[in-house]
Coordinates of C-alpha atoms and ligand atoms in Angstrom, one line a residue:
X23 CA 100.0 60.5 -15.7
X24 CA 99.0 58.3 -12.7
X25 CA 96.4 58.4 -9.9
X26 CA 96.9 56.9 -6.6
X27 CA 95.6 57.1 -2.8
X28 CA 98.2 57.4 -0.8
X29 CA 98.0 57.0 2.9
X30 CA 98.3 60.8 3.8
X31 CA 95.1 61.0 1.6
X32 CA 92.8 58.6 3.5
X33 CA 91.9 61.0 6.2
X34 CA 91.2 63.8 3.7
X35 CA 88.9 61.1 2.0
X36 CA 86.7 61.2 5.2
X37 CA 86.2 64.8 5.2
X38 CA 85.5 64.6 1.3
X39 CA 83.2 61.9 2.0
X40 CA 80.9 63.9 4.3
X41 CA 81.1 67.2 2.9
X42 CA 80.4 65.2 -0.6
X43 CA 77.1 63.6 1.0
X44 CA 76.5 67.0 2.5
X45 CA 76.1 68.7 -0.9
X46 CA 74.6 65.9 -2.4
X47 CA 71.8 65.6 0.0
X48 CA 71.6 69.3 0.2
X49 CA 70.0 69.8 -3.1
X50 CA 67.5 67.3 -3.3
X51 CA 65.8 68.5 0.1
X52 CA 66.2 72.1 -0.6
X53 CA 64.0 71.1 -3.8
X54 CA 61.6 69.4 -0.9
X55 CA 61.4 72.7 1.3
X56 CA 61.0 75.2 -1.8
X57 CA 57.7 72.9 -2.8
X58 CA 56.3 71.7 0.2
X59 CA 56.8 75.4 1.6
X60 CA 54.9 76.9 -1.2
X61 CA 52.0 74.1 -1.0
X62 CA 51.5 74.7 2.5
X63 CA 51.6 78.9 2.9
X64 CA 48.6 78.3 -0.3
X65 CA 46.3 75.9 1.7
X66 CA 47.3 77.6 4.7
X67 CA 46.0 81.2 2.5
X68 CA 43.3 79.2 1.1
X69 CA 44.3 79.9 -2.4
X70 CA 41.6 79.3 -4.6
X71 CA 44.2 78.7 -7.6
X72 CA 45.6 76.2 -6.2
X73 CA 44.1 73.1 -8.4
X74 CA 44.5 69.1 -7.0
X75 CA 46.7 69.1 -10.0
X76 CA 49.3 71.2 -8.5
X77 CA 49.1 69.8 -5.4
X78 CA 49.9 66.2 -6.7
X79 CA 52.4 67.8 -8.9
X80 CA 54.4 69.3 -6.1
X81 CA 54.0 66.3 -3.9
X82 CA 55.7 63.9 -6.7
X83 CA 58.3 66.4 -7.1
X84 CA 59.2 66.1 -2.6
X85 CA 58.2 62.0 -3.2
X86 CA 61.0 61.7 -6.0
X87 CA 63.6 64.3 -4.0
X88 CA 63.4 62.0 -0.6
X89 CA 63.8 59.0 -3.1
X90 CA 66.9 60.3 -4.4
X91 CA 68.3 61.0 -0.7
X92 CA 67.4 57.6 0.2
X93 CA 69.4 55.9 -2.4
X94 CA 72.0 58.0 -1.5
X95 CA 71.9 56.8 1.9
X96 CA 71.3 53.2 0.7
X97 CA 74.8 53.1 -1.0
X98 CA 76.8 54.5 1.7
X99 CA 75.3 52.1 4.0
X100 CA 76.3 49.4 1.9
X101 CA 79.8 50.4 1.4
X102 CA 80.0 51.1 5.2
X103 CA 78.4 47.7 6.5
X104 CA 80.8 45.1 7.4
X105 CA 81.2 41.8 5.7
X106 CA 81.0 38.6 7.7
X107 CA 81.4 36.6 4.8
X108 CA 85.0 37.2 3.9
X109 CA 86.2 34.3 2.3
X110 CA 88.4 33.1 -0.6
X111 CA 88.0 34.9 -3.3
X112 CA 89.0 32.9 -6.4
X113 CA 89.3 36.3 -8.9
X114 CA 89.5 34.7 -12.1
X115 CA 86.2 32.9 -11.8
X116 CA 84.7 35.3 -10.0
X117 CA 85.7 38.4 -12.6
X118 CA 84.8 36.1 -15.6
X119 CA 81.2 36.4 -13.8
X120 CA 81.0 39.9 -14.5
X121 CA 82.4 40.4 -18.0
X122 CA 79.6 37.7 -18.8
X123 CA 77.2 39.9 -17.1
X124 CA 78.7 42.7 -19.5
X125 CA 78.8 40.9 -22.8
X126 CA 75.9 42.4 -24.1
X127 CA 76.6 45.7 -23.2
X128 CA 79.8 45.7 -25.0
X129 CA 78.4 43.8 -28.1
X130 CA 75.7 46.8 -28.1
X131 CA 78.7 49.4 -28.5
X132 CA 80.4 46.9 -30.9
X133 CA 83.8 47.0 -28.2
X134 CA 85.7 44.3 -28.3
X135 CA 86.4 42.7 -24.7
X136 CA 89.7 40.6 -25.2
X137 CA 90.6 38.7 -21.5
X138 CA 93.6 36.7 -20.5
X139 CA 92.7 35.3 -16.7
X140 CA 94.8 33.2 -15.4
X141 CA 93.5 29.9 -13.1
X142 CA 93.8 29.6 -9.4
X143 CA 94.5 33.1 -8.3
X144 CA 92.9 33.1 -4.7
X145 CA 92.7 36.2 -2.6
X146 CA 90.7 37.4 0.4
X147 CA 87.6 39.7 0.8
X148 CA 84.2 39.1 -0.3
X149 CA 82.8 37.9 -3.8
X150 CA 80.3 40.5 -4.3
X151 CA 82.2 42.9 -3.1
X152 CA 85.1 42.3 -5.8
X153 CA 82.6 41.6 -8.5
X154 CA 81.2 45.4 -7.7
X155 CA 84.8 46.3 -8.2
X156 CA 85.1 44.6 -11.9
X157 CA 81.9 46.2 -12.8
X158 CA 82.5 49.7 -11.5
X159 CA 85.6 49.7 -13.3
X160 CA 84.5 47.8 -16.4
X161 CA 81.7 50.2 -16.7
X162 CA 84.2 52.6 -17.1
X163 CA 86.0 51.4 -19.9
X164 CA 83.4 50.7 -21.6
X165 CA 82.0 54.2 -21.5
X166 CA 85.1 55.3 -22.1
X167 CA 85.7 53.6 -25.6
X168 CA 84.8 54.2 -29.1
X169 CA 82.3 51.8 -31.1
X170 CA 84.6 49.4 -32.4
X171 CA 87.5 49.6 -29.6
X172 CA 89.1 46.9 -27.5
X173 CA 89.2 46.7 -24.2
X174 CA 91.8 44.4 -22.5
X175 CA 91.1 42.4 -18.7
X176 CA 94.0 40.7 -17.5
X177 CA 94.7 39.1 -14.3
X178 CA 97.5 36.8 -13.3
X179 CA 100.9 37.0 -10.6
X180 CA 103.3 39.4 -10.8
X181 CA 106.2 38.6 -12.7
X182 CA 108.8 39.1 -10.1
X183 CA 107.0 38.6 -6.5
X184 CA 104.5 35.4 -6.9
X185 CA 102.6 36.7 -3.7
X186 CA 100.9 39.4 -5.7
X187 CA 98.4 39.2 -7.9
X188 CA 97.3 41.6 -10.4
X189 CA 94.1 42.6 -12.2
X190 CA 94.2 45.4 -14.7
X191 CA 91.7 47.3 -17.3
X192 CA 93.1 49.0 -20.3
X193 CA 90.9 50.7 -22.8
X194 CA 92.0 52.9 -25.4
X195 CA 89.4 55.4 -25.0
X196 CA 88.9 58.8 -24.5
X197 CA 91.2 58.9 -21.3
X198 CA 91.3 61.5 -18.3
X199 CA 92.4 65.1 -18.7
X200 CA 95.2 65.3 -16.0
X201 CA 93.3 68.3 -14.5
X202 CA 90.6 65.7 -13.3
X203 CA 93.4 62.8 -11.9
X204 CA 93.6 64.3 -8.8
X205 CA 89.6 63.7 -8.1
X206 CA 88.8 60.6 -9.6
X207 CA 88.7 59.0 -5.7
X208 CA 86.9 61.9 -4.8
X209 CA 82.8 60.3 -4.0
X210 CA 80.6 61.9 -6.0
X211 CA 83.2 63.1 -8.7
X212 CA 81.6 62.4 -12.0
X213 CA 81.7 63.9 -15.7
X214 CA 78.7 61.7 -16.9
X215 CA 75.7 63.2 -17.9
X216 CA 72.9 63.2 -15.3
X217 CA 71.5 60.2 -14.3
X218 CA 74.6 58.0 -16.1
X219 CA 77.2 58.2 -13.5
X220 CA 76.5 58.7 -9.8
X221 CA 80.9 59.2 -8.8
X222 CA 80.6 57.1 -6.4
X223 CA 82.2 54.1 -8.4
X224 CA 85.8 54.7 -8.1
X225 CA 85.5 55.6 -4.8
X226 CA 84.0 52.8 -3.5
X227 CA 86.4 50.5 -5.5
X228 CA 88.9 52.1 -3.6
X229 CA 87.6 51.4 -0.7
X230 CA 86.8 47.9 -1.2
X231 CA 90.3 47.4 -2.5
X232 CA 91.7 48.5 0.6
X233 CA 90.0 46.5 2.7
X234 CA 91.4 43.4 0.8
X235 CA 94.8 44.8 1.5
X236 CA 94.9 46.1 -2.0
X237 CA 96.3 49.2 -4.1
X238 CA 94.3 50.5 -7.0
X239 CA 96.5 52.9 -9.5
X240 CA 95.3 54.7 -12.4
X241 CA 97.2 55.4 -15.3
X242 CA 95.8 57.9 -17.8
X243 CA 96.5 59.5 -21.0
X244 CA 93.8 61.7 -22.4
X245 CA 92.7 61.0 -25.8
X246 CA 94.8 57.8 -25.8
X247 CA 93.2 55.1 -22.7
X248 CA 93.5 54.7 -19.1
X249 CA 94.8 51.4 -17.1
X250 CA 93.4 50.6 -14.1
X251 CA 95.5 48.1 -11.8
X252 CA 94.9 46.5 -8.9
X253 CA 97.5 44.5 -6.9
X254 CA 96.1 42.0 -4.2
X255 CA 97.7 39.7 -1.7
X256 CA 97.4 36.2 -3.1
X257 CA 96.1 33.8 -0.3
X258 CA 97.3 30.2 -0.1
X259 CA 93.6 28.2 -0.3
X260 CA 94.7 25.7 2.8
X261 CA 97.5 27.3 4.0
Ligands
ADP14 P1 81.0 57.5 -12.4 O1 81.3 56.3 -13.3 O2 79.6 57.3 -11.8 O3 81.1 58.8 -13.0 P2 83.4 56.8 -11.0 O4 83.9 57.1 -9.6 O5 83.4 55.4 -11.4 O6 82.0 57.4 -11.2 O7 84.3 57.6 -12.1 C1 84.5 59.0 -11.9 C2 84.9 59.6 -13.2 O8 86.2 59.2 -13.6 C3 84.1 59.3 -14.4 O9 82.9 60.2 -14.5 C4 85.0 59.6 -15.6 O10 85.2 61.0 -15.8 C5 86.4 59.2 -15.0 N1 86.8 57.8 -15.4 C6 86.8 56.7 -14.7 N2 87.2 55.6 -15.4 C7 87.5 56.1 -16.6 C8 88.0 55.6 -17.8 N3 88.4 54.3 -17.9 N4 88.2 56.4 -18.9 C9 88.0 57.7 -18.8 N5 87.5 58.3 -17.7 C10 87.2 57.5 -16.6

């Protein structure tokens, strides 16, 4: 089964978008009005249970709520912030960068990263904003996959139209019930535990890949892997 965007889908991915940040600001500062509610009506009472303990107590609770909203807020600014610095991206090098960065996180799960990048495939956007991609979609994998699994990155020109490049991710992991295909773009769609995955990562891979002119597509098979592939313009360094 496969996952794309298609274009009929970007506008829906607006709405999703706010009414995703809706909800998941909503919580965190209901949290804040429940507590800082109750603190004040028992000074405002002049409750003489109310210990320093408590207070402090409730005020860490608000502190680490408005923390969580502002990290929110932090990433979508990021995503949404324009890039002056689009260059050339060269995405072998680049992508090597990160599976570097990743080495030891594989090693840790004893998964076997196996990469076939070709030379001089040029594309452009902006480096950090691909490298985000790899890792998002690395990150994945990897969590994806069984201690002792492989997990293959290759990247290279397509076969039959030189103007493309490709970069793809296949692990052989636990895959993606088909059920949950339809809302891997959607921000904030996540079935990590609490604190492991935000849902935000696919999403804004999307996004950045479609700013470079770029389709992601994800192909899934649950209890067998998932591919993820990505198809870029290649750009002609000089040209
Ligand atoms: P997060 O990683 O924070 O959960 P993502 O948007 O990157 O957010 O991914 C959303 C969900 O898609 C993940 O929680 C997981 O359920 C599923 N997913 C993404 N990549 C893979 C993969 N390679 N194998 C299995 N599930 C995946």
């Amino acid at each position: 089964m496969e996952a794309r965007m298609i274009e009929s889908d970007k506008m829906a991915t607006v709405g999703l978008l706010a009414s995703g940040v809706a909800h998941e600001i909503n919580n965190p500062l209901a949290i804040v009005a429940a507590h800082s509610e109750d603190l004040l009506d028992r000074l405002k009472e002049e409750d003489q249970s109310l210990e320093q303990d408590e207070i402090k107590a409730g005020l860490n609770i608000v502190l680490e709520q408005v923390i969580r909203c502002k990290q929110i807020i932090s990433r979508l600014l990021g995503l949404a912030r324009k890039s002056h610095d689009n260059d050339y991206v060269d995405i072998g090098q680049s992508s090597a960068q990160v599976l570097e960065l990743l080495k030891h996180r594989a090693k840790q799960k004893n998964i076997k990263i196996v990469s076939q990048i070709d030379a001089g495939l040029f594309v452009l956007g902006n480096e950090s904003e691909w490298q985000q991609v790899v890792l998002n979609i690395v990150t994945n994998a990897l969590d994806a996959s069984n201690a002792g699994g492989t997990l293959e990155v290759a990247a290279g020109r397509d076969d039959n139209n030189n103007e493309e490049i490709h970069f793809s991710v296949h692990d052989y992991g636990q895959g993606i019930p088909e059920k949950y295909l339809k809302k891997l773009f959607v921000p904030f769609f996540t079935t990590k535990p609490v604190g492991q995955g935000t849902g935000l990562g696919l999403f804004i891979s999307y996004s950045i890949v479609q700013k470079m002119q770029g389709k992601l597509f994800i192909d899934s098979t649950e209890g067998k892997g998932t591919i993820v592939d990505i198809t870029l313009p290649s750009y002609k360094v000089g040209a």
